[in-house]
Short mmCIF file of C-alpha atoms in Angstrom, two decimals:
data_model
loop_
_atom_site.label_atom_id
_atom_site.label_comp_id
_atom_site.label_asym_id
_atom_site.label_seq_id
_atom_site.Cartn_x
_atom_site.Cartn_y
_atom_site.Cartn_z
CA UNK A 1 -13.51 -21.18 17.55
CA UNK A 2 -13.53 -22.40 13.52
CA UNK A 3 -15.45 -19.96 11.55
CA UNK A 4 -16.93 -20.24 8.08
CA UNK A 5 -16.72 -17.35 6.14
CA UNK A 6 -15.17 -13.63 7.70
CA UNK A 7 -15.16 -10.97 5.60
CA UNK A 8 -12.30 -8.47 5.37
CA UNK A 9 -10.74 -5.63 4.45
CA UNK A 10 -8.27 -3.94 3.31
CA UNK A 11 -7.21 -0.54 2.52
CA UNK A 12 -4.68 0.67 1.15
CA UNK A 13 -1.59 2.43 1.95
CA UNK A 14 0.12 6.22 0.14
CA UNK A 15 3.80 7.71 1.13
CA UNK A 16 3.29 10.62 2.53
CA UNK A 17 7.17 10.33 2.09
CA UNK A 18 9.95 7.72 0.58
CA UNK A 19 13.38 8.24 0.60
CA UNK A 20 14.95 5.41 -0.80
CA UNK A 21 18.82 5.06 0.75
CA UNK A 22 20.59 2.43 -1.14
CA UNK A 23 20.96 -1.22 -2.30
CA UNK A 24 21.91 -4.18 0.43
CA UNK A 25 23.58 -7.23 -0.60
CA UNK A 26 20.83 -9.53 -0.16
CA UNK A 27 19.27 -7.07 -3.57
CA UNK A 28 17.09 -5.32 -1.39
CA UNK A 29 16.74 -1.91 -0.49
CA UNK A 30 16.84 0.25 2.55
CA UNK A 31 14.18 2.42 2.53
CA UNK A 32 12.58 5.44 5.43
CA UNK A 33 8.76 6.12 4.67
CA UNK A 34 6.23 7.02 6.05
CA UNK A 35 2.98 5.32 5.02
CA UNK A 36 -0.15 6.30 5.95
CA UNK A 37 -3.53 3.84 5.20
CA UNK A 38 -6.61 5.44 3.49
CA UNK A 39 -10.68 5.00 2.79
CA UNK A 40 -10.12 3.58 -0.37
CA UNK A 41 -10.24 -0.59 0.06
CA UNK A 42 -10.22 -4.02 -1.78
CA UNK A 43 -13.39 -5.95 0.33
CA UNK A 44 -12.84 -10.00 0.66
CA UNK A 45 -15.57 -13.27 1.64
CA UNK A 46 -13.21 -16.06 2.77
CA UNK A 47 -14.58 -19.35 3.07
CA UNK A 48 -13.86 -22.55 5.02
CA UNK A 49 -13.16 -25.50 2.09
CA UNK A 50 -12.71 -28.67 4.97
CA UNK A 51 -12.46 -31.11 1.43
CA UNK A 52 -10.10 -28.89 -0.57
CA UNK A 53 -6.21 -28.28 -0.16
CA UNK A 54 -5.89 -25.24 -1.71
CA UNK A 55 -6.58 -21.47 -1.85
CA UNK A 56 -9.12 -20.25 -4.70
CA UNK A 57 -9.75 -16.47 -5.83
CA UNK A 58 -12.64 -15.53 -7.64
CA UNK A 59 -12.03 -11.53 -8.30
CA UNK A 60 -15.13 -10.52 -10.25
CA UNK A 61 -13.50 -6.48 -11.16
CA UNK A 62 -10.36 -7.69 -12.19
CA UNK A 63 -8.39 -10.49 -13.41
CA UNK A 64 -5.13 -11.84 -11.46
CA UNK A 65 -2.81 -13.97 -11.58
CA UNK A 66 -3.40 -18.19 -10.08
CA UNK A 67 -0.70 -17.66 -8.28
CA UNK A 68 -0.88 -14.33 -6.27
CA UNK A 69 -0.61 -12.01 -2.55
CA UNK A 70 -3.11 -14.23 -1.81
CA UNK A 71 -2.86 -17.66 -2.45
CA UNK A 72 1.12 -17.13 -0.87
CA UNK A 73 -0.70 -15.56 2.56
CA UNK A 74 -2.84 -19.04 2.77
CA UNK A 75 0.71 -21.22 1.57
CA UNK A 76 2.56 -19.46 3.82
CA UNK A 77 0.80 -19.44 6.39
CA UNK A 78 -0.50 -23.28 6.00
CA UNK A 79 3.30 -23.91 6.35
CA UNK A 80 3.61 -22.09 9.13
CA UNK A 81 -0.02 -23.58 10.91
CA UNK A 82 -0.62 -27.33 9.61
CA UNK A 83 -4.00 -26.33 8.96
CA UNK A 84 -4.98 -29.05 6.36
CA UNK A 85 -8.79 -27.65 5.15
CA UNK A 86 -8.31 -25.25 1.98
CA UNK A 87 -10.36 -21.57 1.31
CA UNK A 88 -11.94 -19.80 -1.18
CA UNK A 89 -11.48 -15.54 -0.95
CA UNK A 90 -14.08 -13.61 -3.01
CA UNK A 91 -12.08 -10.23 -3.53
CA UNK A 92 -13.94 -6.84 -4.97
CA UNK A 93 -10.62 -5.66 -5.90
CA UNK A 94 -11.04 -1.66 -6.10
CA UNK A 95 -7.30 -0.63 -5.64
CA UNK A 96 -5.63 -0.34 -8.88
CA UNK A 97 -2.82 -2.49 -9.49
CA UNK A 98 0.59 -0.80 -10.26
CA UNK A 99 0.18 1.78 -9.06
CA UNK A 100 2.04 2.13 -5.41
CA UNK A 101 -1.00 1.85 -2.89
CA UNK A 102 0.36 -1.41 -1.51
CA UNK A 103 -2.64 -3.44 -2.66
CA UNK A 104 -1.67 -6.42 -3.46
CA UNK A 105 0.32 -6.43 0.30
CA UNK A 106 -3.05 -5.61 2.17
CA UNK A 107 -4.81 -8.18 0.83
CA UNK A 108 -2.60 -11.01 1.98
CA UNK A 109 -1.92 -9.25 5.11
CA UNK A 110 -5.98 -9.32 5.50
CA UNK A 111 -5.95 -13.33 4.74
CA UNK A 112 -3.57 -13.53 7.32
CA UNK A 113 -5.65 -11.96 9.54
CA UNK A 114 -8.53 -14.09 8.69
CA UNK A 115 -6.79 -16.61 8.58
CA UNK A 116 -5.41 -16.74 12.16
CA UNK A 117 -8.88 -15.88 13.44
CA UNK A 118 -10.90 -18.76 11.14
CA UNK A 119 -8.81 -21.35 12.22
CA UNK A 120 -8.18 -19.45 16.14
CA UNK A 121 -4.56 -20.48 15.63
CA UNK A 122 -4.02 -18.10 17.85
CA UNK A 123 -1.05 -16.80 16.26
CA UNK A 124 1.41 -13.30 17.74
CA UNK A 125 1.78 -10.43 15.39
CA UNK A 126 5.40 -11.57 15.66
CA UNK A 127 4.39 -14.30 14.27
CA UNK A 128 1.92 -13.02 11.66
CA UNK A 129 5.18 -10.60 10.83
CA UNK A 130 7.23 -13.12 10.36
CA UNK A 131 5.33 -15.03 7.46
CA UNK A 132 3.93 -11.79 6.03
CA UNK A 133 8.21 -10.57 5.49
CA UNK A 134 8.11 -13.99 3.42
CA UNK A 135 5.71 -12.92 1.04
CA UNK A 136 6.12 -8.81 0.41
CA UNK A 137 7.83 -5.81 2.35
CA UNK A 138 4.57 -3.81 2.56
CA UNK A 139 2.60 -6.58 4.31
CA UNK A 140 4.12 -6.77 7.50
CA UNK A 141 2.98 -2.77 8.10
CA UNK A 142 -0.55 -3.78 6.82
CA UNK A 143 -0.72 -6.31 9.87
CA UNK A 144 -1.53 -3.15 12.02
CA UNK A 145 -3.31 0.10 12.02
CA UNK A 146 -3.07 3.40 11.35
CA UNK A 147 0.16 5.33 9.57
CA UNK A 148 3.42 4.30 10.53
CA UNK A 149 7.03 5.15 9.79
CA UNK A 150 8.57 2.14 7.80
CA UNK A 151 12.45 2.11 7.46
CA UNK A 152 15.06 -1.28 6.29
CA UNK A 153 13.38 -3.71 3.46
CA UNK A 154 10.00 -2.12 5.30
CA UNK A 155 10.45 -5.09 8.35
CA UNK A 156 11.31 -2.11 10.80
CA UNK A 157 8.49 -0.76 11.65
CA UNK A 158 7.05 2.92 14.17
CA UNK A 159 3.60 2.97 14.94
CA UNK A 160 2.63 7.46 14.72
CA UNK A 161 -0.07 10.14 13.97
CA UNK A 162 -0.45 11.99 10.54
CA UNK A 163 -1.45 14.76 10.21
CA UNK A 164 -5.58 13.79 8.73
CA UNK A 165 -7.53 17.23 9.06
CA UNK A 166 -7.51 16.71 4.95
CA UNK A 167 -9.62 15.74 2.34
CA UNK A 168 -7.25 12.98 -0.64
CA UNK A 169 -7.68 12.90 -4.16
CA UNK A 170 -5.98 9.98 -5.31
CA UNK A 171 -5.70 10.15 -9.49
CA UNK A 172 -4.36 6.36 -11.39
CA UNK A 173 -3.34 7.33 -14.35
CA UNK A 174 -3.89 3.95 -15.99
CA UNK A 175 -0.03 3.15 -15.76
CA UNK A 176 1.54 -0.07 -14.70
CA UNK A 177 4.59 0.58 -12.48
CA UNK A 178 6.60 -2.05 -12.38
CA UNK A 179 8.81 -1.19 -8.83
CA UNK A 180 12.06 -3.58 -9.94
CA UNK A 181 12.07 -1.39 -13.17
CA UNK A 182 11.55 1.44 -10.70
CA UNK A 183 14.86 0.13 -8.70
CA UNK A 184 16.45 -0.24 -11.34
CA UNK A 185 16.18 3.73 -13.47
CA UNK A 186 16.78 4.84 -9.40
CA UNK A 187 20.23 3.19 -10.31
CA UNK A 188 21.65 2.58 -6.64
CA UNK A 189 25.13 0.99 -6.28
CA UNK A 190 25.31 -2.40 -4.55
CA UNK A 191 26.78 -0.52 -0.84
CA UNK A 192 26.43 2.78 -2.04
CA UNK A 193 24.42 4.07 1.47
CA UNK A 194 23.36 7.95 1.76
CA UNK A 195 22.04 9.54 4.69
CA UNK A 196 18.57 9.74 5.93
CA UNK A 197 17.56 13.76 4.63
CA UNK A 198 16.04 14.17 7.72
CA UNK A 199 13.57 11.56 10.48
CA UNK A 200 10.03 12.07 9.38
CA UNK A 201 9.47 11.15 11.83
CA UNK A 202 9.19 15.30 13.44
CA UNK A 203 7.09 16.63 10.97
CA UNK A 204 4.50 13.71 10.66
CA UNK A 205 2.31 15.79 13.24
CA UNK A 206 2.48 19.34 11.21
CA UNK A 207 0.18 20.40 8.83
CA UNK A 208 0.40 19.20 5.48
CA UNK A 209 0.91 22.08 3.74
CA UNK A 210 4.35 22.50 6.58
CA UNK A 211 6.14 18.79 5.28
CA UNK A 212 9.33 18.60 3.30
CA UNK A 213 8.66 14.62 1.91
CA UNK A 214 9.19 14.34 -0.84
CA UNK A 215 9.61 10.38 -2.65
CA UNK A 216 12.74 9.54 -4.73
CA UNK A 217 11.33 7.66 -7.17
CA UNK A 218 9.56 10.92 -9.16
CA UNK A 219 12.19 12.44 -11.12
CA UNK A 220 12.89 9.23 -12.46
CA UNK A 221 9.58 7.71 -13.04
CA UNK A 222 8.45 11.48 -14.52
CA UNK A 223 10.47 11.49 -17.37
CA UNK A 224 10.12 7.86 -17.41
CA UNK A 225 6.23 8.15 -17.85
CA UNK A 226 5.15 11.81 -18.23
CA UNK A 227 1.67 11.06 -17.38
CA UNK A 228 2.08 10.75 -14.09
CA UNK A 229 4.16 14.27 -13.41
CA UNK A 230 1.17 15.83 -15.50
CA UNK A 231 -1.43 13.74 -12.77
CA UNK A 232 0.31 15.68 -10.06
CA UNK A 233 0.19 19.59 -11.03
CA UNK A 234 -2.52 18.59 -12.20
CA UNK A 235 -4.07 18.13 -8.28
CA UNK A 236 -2.13 21.28 -7.33
CA UNK A 237 -2.77 23.45 -10.23
CA UNK A 238 -6.40 22.37 -8.45
CA UNK A 239 -5.45 23.18 -5.35
CA UNK A 240 -3.65 20.61 -2.93
CA UNK A 241 -1.96 22.33 0.00
CA UNK A 242 -0.29 18.60 -1.18
CA UNK A 243 1.02 16.80 -3.95
CA UNK A 244 2.33 13.91 -4.45
CA UNK A 245 3.44 9.75 -6.56
CA UNK A 246 2.36 6.97 -3.57
CA UNK A 247 5.49 4.46 -3.40
CA UNK A 248 6.91 3.30 -6.94
CA UNK A 249 3.91 4.52 -9.18
CA UNK A 250 1.90 5.40 -10.68
CA UNK A 251 -0.63 6.95 -8.57
CA UNK A 252 -1.00 10.47 -7.11
CA UNK A 253 -2.72 11.79 -4.06
CA UNK A 254 -3.54 15.45 -3.25
CA UNK A 255 -4.40 16.30 0.36
CA UNK A 256 -7.45 19.67 0.35
CA UNK A 257 -7.40 20.95 4.06
CA UNK A 258 -10.64 23.10 2.35
CA UNK A 259 -13.72 21.08 1.51
CA UNK A 260 -15.03 22.87 -0.46
CA UNK A 261 -11.47 23.01 -2.90
CA UNK A 262 -11.25 19.67 -2.91
CA UNK A 263 -15.08 19.02 -3.92
CA UNK A 264 -14.42 21.29 -7.38
CA UNK A 265 -11.17 19.26 -8.04
CA UNK A 266 -12.82 16.49 -7.38
CA UNK A 267 -15.57 17.48 -10.10
CA UNK A 268 -12.77 18.66 -12.60
CA UNK A 269 -10.49 16.09 -12.18
CA UNK A 270 -13.07 13.30 -12.64
CA UNK A 271 -14.31 14.35 -15.67
CA UNK A 272 -10.58 13.36 -17.42
CA UNK A 273 -9.45 10.97 -15.75
CA UNK A 274 -11.51 7.58 -15.83
CA UNK A 275 -9.90 6.68 -12.41
CA UNK A 276 -10.17 8.99 -9.43
CA UNK A 277 -10.65 8.00 -6.10
CA UNK A 278 -11.81 10.78 -3.29
CA UNK A 279 -10.40 8.86 -0.07
CA UNK A 280 -9.66 10.25 3.80
CA UNK A 281 -6.86 9.48 6.12
CA UNK A 282 -7.31 6.92 8.08
CA UNK A 283 -6.04 7.82 11.80
CA UNK A 284 -6.74 4.72 13.65
#
């Protein structure tokens, strides 16, 4: 049955751990990371446009370029399946851009799933994964549910259970961090492949206060953008049990086990940071 409209949610992710292992001959970098979806999400309404041949995106809360991950997802899906109809997508963009939260990738994955449902094309998870990887390295992760250990350039995904008995605060310090620049600052040379410091799967289920997790980008981006370093320190000063920069920046998150502590911290941090979000880890 072909549906005329579908409502979708595209959740952000945080990186509980991110180690950059090296630069590959194809220009991509090998990583080992722990991705965890959170409650912060974009909201999308997708509608069929039988008289159109394209994807039109309406974004009242944030300006998007004419070509974006949503239009790319539509074009790749169209090329793969041969659908002939267009769609319109109205998106309420709540996930900050250039924040290391995977907002664009999550939007693309939601659109792929939505198109598969809307047009009853019957694509398998593997079909969707193949399309997703053409759009971006993080897109395949968002096709599934729950946390995962992600390896390679993002194509190797193993779903895991992570400690989620906590509350989160996310700070976006109004800095758009470009992923290519972050990798350039890191300076990994081609064929320079490092061994992982440890297997993160062994620690995902432990209390967040026991995590040895880190982010390879922190040192170089803290030097480049001291405001990011300050945001992390502010979270720890206000009682976070664990804090880390997400992705290639610029957002920083803190996890709190105590509800009273997180409420007090959120009140204080919200007064200083215009874009400060309370969130929960989605352990589904």
